[in-house]
Coordinates of C-alpha atoms in Angstrom, one line a residue:
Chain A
X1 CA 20.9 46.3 -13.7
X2 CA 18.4 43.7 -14.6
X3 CA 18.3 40.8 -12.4
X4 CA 16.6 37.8 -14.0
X5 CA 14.5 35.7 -11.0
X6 CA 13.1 32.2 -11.3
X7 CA 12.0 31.1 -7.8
X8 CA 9.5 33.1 -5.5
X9 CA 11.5 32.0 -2.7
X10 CA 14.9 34.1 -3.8
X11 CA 16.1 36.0 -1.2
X12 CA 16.8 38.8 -3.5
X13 CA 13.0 39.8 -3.6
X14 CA 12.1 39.2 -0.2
X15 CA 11.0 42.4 0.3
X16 CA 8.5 42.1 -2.3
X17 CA 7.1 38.7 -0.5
X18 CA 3.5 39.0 1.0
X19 CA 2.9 42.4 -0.2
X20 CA -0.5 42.7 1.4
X21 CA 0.5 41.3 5.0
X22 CA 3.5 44.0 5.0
X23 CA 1.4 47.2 4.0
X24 CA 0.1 46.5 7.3
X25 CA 3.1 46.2 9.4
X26 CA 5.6 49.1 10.0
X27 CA 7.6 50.1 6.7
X28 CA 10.1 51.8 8.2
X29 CA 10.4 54.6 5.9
X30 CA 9.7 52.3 2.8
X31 CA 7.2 52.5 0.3
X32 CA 5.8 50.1 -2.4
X33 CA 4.8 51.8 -5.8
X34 CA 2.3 50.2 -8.4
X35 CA 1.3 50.7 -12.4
X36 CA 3.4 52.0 -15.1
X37 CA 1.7 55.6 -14.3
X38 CA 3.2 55.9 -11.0
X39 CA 6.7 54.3 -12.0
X40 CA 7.5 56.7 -15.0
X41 CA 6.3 59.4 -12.1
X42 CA 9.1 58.1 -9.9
X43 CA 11.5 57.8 -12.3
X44 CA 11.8 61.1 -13.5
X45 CA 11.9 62.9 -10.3
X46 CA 14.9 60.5 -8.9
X47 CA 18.1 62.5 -7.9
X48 CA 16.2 65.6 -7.1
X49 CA 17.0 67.6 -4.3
X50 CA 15.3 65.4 -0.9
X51 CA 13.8 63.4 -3.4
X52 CA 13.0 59.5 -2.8
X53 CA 15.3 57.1 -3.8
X54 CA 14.6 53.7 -5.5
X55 CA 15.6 50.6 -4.0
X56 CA 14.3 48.3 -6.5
X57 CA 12.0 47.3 -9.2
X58 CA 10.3 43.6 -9.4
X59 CA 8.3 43.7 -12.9
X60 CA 7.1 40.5 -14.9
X61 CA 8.8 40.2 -18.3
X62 CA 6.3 41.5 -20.3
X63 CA 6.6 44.8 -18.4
X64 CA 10.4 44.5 -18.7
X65 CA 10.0 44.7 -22.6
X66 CA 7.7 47.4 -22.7
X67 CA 9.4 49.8 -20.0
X68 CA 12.9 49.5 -21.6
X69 CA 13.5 52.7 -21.7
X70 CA 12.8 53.7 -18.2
X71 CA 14.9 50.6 -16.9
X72 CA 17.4 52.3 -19.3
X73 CA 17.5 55.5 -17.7
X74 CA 17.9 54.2 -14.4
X75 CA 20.5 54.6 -12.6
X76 CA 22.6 51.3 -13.0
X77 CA 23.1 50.4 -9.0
X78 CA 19.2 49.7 -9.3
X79 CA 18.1 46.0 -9.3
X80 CA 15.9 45.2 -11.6
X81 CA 14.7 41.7 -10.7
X82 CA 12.5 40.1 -13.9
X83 CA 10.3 37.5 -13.2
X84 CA 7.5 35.6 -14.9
X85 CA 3.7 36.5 -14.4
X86 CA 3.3 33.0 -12.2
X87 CA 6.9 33.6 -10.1
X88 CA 5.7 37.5 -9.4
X89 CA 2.3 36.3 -8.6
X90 CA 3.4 33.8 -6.1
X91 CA 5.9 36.3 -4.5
X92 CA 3.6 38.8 -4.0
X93 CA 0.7 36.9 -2.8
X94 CA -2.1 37.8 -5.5
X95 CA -2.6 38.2 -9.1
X96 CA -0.9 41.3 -10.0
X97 CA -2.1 41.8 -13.7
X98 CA -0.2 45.4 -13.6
X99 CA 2.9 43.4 -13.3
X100 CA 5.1 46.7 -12.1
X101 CA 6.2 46.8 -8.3
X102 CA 8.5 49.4 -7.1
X103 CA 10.4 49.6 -3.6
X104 CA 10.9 53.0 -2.2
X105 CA 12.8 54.5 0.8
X106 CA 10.6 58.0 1.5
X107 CA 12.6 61.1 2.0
X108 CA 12.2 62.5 5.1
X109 CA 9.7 64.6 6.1
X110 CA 10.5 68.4 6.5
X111 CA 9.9 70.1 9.4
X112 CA 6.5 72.1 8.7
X113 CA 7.8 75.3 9.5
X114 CA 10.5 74.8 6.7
X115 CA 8.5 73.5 4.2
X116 CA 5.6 76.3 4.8
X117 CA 9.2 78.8 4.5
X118 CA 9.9 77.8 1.0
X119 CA 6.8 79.2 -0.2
X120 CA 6.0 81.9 -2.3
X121 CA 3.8 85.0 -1.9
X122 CA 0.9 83.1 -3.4
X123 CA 0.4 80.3 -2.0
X124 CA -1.6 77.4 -1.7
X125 CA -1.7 74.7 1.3
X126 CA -4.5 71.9 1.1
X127 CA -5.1 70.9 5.0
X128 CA -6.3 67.2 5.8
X129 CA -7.4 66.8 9.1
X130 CA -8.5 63.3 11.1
X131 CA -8.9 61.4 7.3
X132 CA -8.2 57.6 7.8
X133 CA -9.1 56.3 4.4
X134 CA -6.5 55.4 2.2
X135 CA -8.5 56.4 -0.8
X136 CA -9.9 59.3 0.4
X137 CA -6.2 60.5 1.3
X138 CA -4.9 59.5 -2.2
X139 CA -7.9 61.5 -4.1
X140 CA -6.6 64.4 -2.2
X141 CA -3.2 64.1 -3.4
X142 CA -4.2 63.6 -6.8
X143 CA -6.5 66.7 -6.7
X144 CA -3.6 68.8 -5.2
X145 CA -0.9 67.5 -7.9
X146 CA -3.5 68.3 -10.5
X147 CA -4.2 71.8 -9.3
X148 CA -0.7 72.8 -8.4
X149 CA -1.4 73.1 -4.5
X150 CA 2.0 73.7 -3.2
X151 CA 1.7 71.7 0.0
X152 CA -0.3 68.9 1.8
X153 CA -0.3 68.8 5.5
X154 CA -2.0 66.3 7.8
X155 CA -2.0 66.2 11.5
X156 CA -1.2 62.6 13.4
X157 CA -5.0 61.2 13.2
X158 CA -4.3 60.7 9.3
X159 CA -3.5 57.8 7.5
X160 CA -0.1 57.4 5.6
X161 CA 0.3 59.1 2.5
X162 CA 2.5 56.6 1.2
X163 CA 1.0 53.6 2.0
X164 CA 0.8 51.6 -1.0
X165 CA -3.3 52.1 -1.7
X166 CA -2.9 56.2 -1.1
X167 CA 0.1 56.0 -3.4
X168 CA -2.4 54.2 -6.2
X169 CA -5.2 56.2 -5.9
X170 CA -3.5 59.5 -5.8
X171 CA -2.0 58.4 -9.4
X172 CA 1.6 58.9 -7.6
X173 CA 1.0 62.2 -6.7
X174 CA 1.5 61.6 -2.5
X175 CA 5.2 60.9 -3.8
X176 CA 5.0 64.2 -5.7
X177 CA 3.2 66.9 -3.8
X178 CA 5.6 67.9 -0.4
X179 CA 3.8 67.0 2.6
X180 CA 4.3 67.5 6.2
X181 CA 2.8 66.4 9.7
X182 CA 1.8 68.7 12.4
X183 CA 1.5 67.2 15.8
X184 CA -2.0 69.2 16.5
X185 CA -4.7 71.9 14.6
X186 CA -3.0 74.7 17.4
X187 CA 0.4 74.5 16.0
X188 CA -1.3 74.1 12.5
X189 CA -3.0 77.8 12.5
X190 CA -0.1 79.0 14.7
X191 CA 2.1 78.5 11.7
X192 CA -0.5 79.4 9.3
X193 CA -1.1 82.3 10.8
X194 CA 2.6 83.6 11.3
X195 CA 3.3 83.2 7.8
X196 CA 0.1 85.6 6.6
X197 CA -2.2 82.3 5.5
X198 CA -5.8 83.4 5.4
X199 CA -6.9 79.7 7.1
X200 CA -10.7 78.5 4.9
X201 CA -12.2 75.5 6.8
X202 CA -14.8 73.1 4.6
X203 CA -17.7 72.0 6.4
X204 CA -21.5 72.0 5.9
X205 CA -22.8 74.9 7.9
X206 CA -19.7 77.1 6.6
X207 CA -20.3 80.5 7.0
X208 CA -19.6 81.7 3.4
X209 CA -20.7 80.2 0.1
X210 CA -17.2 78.8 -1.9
X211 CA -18.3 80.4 -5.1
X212 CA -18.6 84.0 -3.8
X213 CA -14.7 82.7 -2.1
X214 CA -12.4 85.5 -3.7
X215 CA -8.6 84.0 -3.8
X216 CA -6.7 85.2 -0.9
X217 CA -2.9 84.9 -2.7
X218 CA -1.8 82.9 0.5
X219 CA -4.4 80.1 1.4
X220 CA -4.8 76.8 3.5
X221 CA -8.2 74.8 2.9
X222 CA -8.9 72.6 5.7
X223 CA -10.7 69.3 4.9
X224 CA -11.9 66.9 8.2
X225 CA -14.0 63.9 7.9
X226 CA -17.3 63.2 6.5
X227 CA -18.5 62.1 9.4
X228 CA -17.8 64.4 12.1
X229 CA -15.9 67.2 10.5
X230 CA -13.7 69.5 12.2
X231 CA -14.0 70.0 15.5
X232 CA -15.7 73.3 16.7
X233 CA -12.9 74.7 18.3
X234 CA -10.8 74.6 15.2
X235 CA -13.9 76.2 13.0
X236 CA -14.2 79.2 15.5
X237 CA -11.3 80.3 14.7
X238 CA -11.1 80.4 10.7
X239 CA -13.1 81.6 7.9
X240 CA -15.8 78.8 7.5
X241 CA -16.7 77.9 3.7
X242 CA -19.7 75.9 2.3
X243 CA -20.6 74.2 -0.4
X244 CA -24.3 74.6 -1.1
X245 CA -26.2 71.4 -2.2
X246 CA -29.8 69.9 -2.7
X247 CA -32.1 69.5 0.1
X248 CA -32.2 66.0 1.0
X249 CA -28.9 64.6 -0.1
X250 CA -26.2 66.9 1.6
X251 CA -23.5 65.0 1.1
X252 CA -20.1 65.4 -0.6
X253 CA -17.2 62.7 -0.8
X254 CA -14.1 64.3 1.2
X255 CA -11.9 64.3 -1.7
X256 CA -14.7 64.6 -4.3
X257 CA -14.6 68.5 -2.1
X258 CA -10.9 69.2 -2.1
X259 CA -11.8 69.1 -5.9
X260 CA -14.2 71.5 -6.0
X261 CA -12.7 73.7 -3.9
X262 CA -9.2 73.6 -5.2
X263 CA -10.4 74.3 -8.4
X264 CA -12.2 77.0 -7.2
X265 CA -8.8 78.8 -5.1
X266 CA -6.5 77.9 -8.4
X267 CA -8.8 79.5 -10.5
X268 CA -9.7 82.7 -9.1
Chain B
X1 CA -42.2 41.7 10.9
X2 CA -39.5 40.7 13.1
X3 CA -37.9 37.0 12.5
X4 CA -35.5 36.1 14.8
X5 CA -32.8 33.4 12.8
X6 CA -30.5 31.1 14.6
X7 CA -29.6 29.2 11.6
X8 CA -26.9 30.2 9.1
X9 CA -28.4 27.9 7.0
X10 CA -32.4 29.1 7.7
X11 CA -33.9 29.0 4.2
X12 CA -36.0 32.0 5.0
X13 CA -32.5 34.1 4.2
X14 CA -31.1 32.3 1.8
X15 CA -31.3 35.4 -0.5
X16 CA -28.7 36.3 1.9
X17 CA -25.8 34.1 1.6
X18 CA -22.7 34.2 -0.4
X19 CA -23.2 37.9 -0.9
X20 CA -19.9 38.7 -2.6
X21 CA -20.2 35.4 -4.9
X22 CA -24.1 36.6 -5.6
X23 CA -22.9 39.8 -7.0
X24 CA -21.1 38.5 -10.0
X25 CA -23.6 36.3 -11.2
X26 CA -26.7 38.4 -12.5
X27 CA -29.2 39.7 -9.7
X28 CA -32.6 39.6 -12.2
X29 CA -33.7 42.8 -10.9
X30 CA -32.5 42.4 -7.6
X31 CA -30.0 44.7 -5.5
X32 CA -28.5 44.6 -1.7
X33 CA -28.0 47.8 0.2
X34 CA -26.1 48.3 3.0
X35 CA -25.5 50.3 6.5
X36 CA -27.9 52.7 7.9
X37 CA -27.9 56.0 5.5
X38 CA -28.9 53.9 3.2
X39 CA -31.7 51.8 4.8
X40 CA -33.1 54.9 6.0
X41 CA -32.9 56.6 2.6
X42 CA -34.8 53.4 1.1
X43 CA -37.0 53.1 3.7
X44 CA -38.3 56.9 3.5
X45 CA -39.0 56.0 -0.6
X46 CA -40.9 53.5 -0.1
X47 CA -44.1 53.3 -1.7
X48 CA -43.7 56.6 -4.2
X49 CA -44.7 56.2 -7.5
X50 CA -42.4 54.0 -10.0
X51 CA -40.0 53.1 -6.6
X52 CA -38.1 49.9 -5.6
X53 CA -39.6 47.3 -3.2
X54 CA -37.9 46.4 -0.7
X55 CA -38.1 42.4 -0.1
X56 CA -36.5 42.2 3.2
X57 CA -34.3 43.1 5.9
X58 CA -31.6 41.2 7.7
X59 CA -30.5 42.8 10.7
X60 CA -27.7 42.3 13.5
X61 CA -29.5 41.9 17.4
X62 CA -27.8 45.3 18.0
X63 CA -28.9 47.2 14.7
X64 CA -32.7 45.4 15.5
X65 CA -32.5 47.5 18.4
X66 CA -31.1 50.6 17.0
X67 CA -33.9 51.2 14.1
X68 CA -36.5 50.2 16.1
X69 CA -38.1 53.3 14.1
X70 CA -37.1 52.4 10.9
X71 CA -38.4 48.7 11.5
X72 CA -41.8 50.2 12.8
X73 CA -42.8 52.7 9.7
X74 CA -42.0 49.5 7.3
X75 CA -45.4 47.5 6.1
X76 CA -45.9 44.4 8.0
X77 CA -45.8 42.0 5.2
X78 CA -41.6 43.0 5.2
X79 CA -39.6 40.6 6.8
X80 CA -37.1 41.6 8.8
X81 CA -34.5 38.7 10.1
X82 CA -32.6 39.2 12.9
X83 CA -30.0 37.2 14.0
X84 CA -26.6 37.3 15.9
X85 CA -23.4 39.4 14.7
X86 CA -22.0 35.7 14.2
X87 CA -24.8 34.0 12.3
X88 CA -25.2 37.3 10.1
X89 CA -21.4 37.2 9.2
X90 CA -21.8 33.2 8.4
X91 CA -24.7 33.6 5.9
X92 CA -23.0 36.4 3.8
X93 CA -19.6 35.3 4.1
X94 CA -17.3 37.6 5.5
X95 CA -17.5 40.1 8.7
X96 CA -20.0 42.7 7.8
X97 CA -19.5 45.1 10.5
X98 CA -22.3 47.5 9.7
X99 CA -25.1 44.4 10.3
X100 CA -27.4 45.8 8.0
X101 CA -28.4 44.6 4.5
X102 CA -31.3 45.4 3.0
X103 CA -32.7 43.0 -0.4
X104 CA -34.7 45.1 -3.0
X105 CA -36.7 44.6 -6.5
X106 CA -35.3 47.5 -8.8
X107 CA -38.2 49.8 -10.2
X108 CA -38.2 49.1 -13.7
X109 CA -35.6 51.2 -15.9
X110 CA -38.1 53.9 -17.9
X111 CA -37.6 54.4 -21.6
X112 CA -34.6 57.0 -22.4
X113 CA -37.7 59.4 -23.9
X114 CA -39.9 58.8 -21.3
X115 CA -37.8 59.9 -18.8
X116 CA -36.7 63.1 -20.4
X117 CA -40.3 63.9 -21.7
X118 CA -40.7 64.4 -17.2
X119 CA -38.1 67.1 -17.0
X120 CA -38.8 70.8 -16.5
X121 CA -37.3 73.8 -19.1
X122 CA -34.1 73.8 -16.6
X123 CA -32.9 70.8 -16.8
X124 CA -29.3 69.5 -15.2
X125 CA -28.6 65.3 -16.8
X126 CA -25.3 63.8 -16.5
X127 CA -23.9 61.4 -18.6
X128 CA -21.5 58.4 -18.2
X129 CA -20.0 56.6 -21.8
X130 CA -18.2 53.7 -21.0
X131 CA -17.8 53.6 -16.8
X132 CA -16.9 50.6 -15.7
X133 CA -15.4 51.2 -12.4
X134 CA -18.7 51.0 -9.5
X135 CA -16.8 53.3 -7.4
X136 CA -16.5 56.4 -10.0
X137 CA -19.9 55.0 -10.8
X138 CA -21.5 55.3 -7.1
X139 CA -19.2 58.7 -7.3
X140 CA -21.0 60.2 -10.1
X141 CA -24.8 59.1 -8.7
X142 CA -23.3 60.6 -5.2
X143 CA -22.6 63.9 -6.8
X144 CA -25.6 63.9 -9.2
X145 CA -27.8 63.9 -6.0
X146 CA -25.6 66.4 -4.2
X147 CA -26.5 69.1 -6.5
X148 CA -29.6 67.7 -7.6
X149 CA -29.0 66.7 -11.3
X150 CA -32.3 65.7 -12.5
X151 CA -31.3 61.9 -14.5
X152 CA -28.3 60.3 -15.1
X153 CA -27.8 58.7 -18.7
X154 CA -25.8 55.5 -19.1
X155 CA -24.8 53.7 -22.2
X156 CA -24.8 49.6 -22.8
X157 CA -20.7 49.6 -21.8
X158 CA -21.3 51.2 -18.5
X159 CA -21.8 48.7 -14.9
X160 CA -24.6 48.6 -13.1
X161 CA -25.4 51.7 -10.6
X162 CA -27.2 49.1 -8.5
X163 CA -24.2 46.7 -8.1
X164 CA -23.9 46.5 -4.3
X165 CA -20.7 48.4 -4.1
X166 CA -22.3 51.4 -6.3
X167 CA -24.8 51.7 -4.2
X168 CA -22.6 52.1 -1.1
X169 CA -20.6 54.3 -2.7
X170 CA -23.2 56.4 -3.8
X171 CA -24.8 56.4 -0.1
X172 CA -27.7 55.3 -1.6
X173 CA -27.8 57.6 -4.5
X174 CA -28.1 55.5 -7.2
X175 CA -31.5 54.4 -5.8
X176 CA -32.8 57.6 -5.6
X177 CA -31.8 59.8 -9.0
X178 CA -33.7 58.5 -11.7
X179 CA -31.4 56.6 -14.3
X180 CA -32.0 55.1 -17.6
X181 CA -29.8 53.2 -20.8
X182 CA -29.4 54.3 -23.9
X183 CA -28.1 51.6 -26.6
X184 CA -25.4 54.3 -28.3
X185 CA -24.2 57.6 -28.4
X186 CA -25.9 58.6 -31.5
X187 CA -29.1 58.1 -30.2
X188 CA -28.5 59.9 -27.0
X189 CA -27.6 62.9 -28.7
X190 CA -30.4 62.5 -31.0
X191 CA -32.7 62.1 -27.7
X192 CA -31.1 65.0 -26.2
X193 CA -30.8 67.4 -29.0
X194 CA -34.9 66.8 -30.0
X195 CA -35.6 68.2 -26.3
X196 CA -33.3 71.3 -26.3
X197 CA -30.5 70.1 -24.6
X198 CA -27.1 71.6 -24.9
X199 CA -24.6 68.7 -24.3
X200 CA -21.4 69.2 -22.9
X201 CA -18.3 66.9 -23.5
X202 CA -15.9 67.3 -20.5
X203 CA -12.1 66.4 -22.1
X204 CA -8.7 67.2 -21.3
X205 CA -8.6 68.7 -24.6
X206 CA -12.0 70.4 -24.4
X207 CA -12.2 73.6 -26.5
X208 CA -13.8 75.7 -23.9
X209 CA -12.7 76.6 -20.1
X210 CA -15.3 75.2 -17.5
X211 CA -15.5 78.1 -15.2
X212 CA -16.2 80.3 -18.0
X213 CA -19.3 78.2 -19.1
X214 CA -22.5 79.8 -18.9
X215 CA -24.9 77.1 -17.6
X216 CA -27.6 76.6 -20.6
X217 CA -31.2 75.8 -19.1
X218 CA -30.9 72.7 -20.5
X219 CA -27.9 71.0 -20.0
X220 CA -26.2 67.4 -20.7
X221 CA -22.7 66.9 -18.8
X222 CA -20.8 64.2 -20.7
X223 CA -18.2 62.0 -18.9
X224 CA -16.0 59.1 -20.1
X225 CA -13.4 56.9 -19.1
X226 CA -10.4 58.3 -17.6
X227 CA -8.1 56.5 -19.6
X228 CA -9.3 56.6 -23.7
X229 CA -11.9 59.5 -23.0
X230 CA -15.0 60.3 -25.1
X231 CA -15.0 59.1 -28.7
X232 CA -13.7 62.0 -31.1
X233 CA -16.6 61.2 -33.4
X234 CA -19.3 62.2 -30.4
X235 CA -16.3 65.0 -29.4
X236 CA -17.1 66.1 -32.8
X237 CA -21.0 66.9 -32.4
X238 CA -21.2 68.9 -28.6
X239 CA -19.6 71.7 -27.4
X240 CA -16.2 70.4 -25.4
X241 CA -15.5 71.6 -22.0
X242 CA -11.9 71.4 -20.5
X243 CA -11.0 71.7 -16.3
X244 CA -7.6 73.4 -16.7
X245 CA -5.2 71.6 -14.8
X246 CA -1.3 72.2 -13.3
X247 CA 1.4 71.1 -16.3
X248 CA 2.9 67.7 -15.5
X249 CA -0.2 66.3 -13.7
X250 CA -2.9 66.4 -16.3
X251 CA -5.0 64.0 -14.4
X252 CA -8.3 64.2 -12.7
X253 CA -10.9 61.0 -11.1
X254 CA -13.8 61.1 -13.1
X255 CA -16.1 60.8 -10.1
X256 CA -14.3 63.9 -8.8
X257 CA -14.6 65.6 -12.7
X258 CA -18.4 65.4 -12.6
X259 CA -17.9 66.6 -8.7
X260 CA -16.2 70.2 -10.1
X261 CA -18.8 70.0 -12.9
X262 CA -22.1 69.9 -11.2
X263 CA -20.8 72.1 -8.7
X264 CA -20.5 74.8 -11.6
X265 CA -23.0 74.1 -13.3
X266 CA -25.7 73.9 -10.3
X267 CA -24.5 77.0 -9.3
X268 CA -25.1 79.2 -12.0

């Protein structure tokens, strides 16, 4: 349903109004999708099972021409609101060249001992622990999508998968890739553990090198911060993994890692 | 040298000011770094052959106090301005949290040849076509370091690796791995082919399966933009390397491409 707008001010596309200011407020179970990329993404998973549904799309009218056929496909209770480049621009707050903006409402999260139940006999769970950068979290998404982890799960100290950056950077794949939170690392290797997942944890001074890693068919990779890492407690009690590097510069970008290493698990 | 500054407006740091503006305009050889891994990493280069200068320091009260060390193993003629958390974030603009920034004179870029001529009979050079993105850029210097690739070859299209934010993103890599420019991507293959180089094309649609590369002594890694890719006429002349990848989410960061890549071929 395409829904031509003409003044920023249109309480229609209030939601869309000071895009910035509002990422950092609560959303309420609402997320704001960017890019052509991530909208096609969207648009083809809608009406799956526990999927998330679209509220709305705000696109300038050049987009509107070239993404005919997805606003076509749509279903037709979806506004489409059109607007120029200067009218979107003005709503939004900044200059937004990609001229696509979609509104979200998130499904909700499974409980992680359902999610991890749906799972087959091989299995592979990617593990972020403490990560509070938005980019960072989205790069581990993307890698995850892109190597077919099955699952993403994140304790409370991380950011929000589905804020709008995370959602860029991971190329739509934190909308994608089933995710769940776990309220603390004991309940995460309690559940691991239950359910037969050999647990590998990243870090520096791992105990085993990730190339001689063979595949366990069920496996969780735990990834902390760059900074600090996991916490000593938690690496006592799994398999401890490195990945060896040259003297002087031992350092590795968090989700530049989950790369390496899920390539590594998908591939052996 | 320590120089206290009570004036936003002191002359003395004037090279200072409008940091974000001074990036875009060209820095003639210049380059800021910032925070403390990468002072320190400057700092303990000093003075080797074919190095950057630094030109000067200017320093929060409380980092002063903090690298005290640092400050002491500098040469005296450095100056190093200190001022309050409030002038600093008045001179450069906006709140810079980290209270360091460091002002440097790039070592000049060595001829393409030249460099190459230094390297040993195993030999690991990465390449970058066409990056203009400074984070994949400080990503790609970040993992070149990290497993110790030898150079890094960029082409005329590619941003600087010295741009403040590349830096940072690099953690100070793109000071340390030696980097030069080559003018096109005829001549870098003519460059690399004279010195025994096998050169590597990474590509979605790369004839050959990463993990089952055996790593030549001499080896060129080849990355382009994420979007267009590597030209099919340079596809054409090198040996093309794919990362398989789950169907549906064909899609990997660059940054986090050379990541998997280095991290093979370092290894064996």
């Amino acid at each position: 349903m395409i829904l031509p707008v003409t003044d920023a001010d249109d309480p229609r596309i209030a939601d869309y109004a000071h895009v910035r200011e509002r990422d950092l407020v609560g959303r309420q179970g609402r997320f704001m999708a960017e890019g052509e990329v991530v909208l096609r993404l969207l648009a083809s998973r809608l009406g799956t099972a526990g999927g998330h549904r679209l509220l709305s799309l705000l696109l300038s009218q050049a987009q509107a021409a070239r993404l005919s056929d997805v606003i076509a496909a749509l279903p037709e209770e979806v506004p489409v609101h059109v607007a120029s480049q200067a009218v979107m621009d003005e709503v939004v707050g900044f200059p937004i060249h990609r001229g696509i903006l979609a509104l979200g409402a998130a499904r909700a999260l499974p409980e992680p001992a359902a999610l991890l139940d749906t799972l087959g006999e091989r299995a592979l769970v990617v593990v972020a622990l403490g990560l509070t950068n938005h980019d960072n979290m989205g790069g581990i998404f993307r890698n995850a999508a892109a190597f077919g982890a099955d699952a993403v799960i994140i304790d409370v100290a991380c950011c929000d998968p589905l804020y709008r950056k995370a959602i860029r950077v991971s190329v739509g794949a934190s909308l994608v890739v089933p995710f769940v939170r776990v309220p603390n690392a004991g309940m995460l290797l309690e559940l691991l553990g239950a359910r037969g997942f050999e647990v590998v944890a990243l870090s520096p001074s791992g105990q085993e090198v990730l190339s001689h890693l063979a595949r366990p068919p069920r496996v969780a990779a735990l990834f902390g911060t760059e900074g600090p890492g996991l916490p000593p407690e938690l690496m006592a009690r799994v398999r401890t993994v490195a990945i060896p590097m040259a003297t002087g510069f031992d350092s590795l970008n968090v989700a530049t890692t989950s790369g390496i290493v899920l390539h590594h698990l998908a591939g052996v």
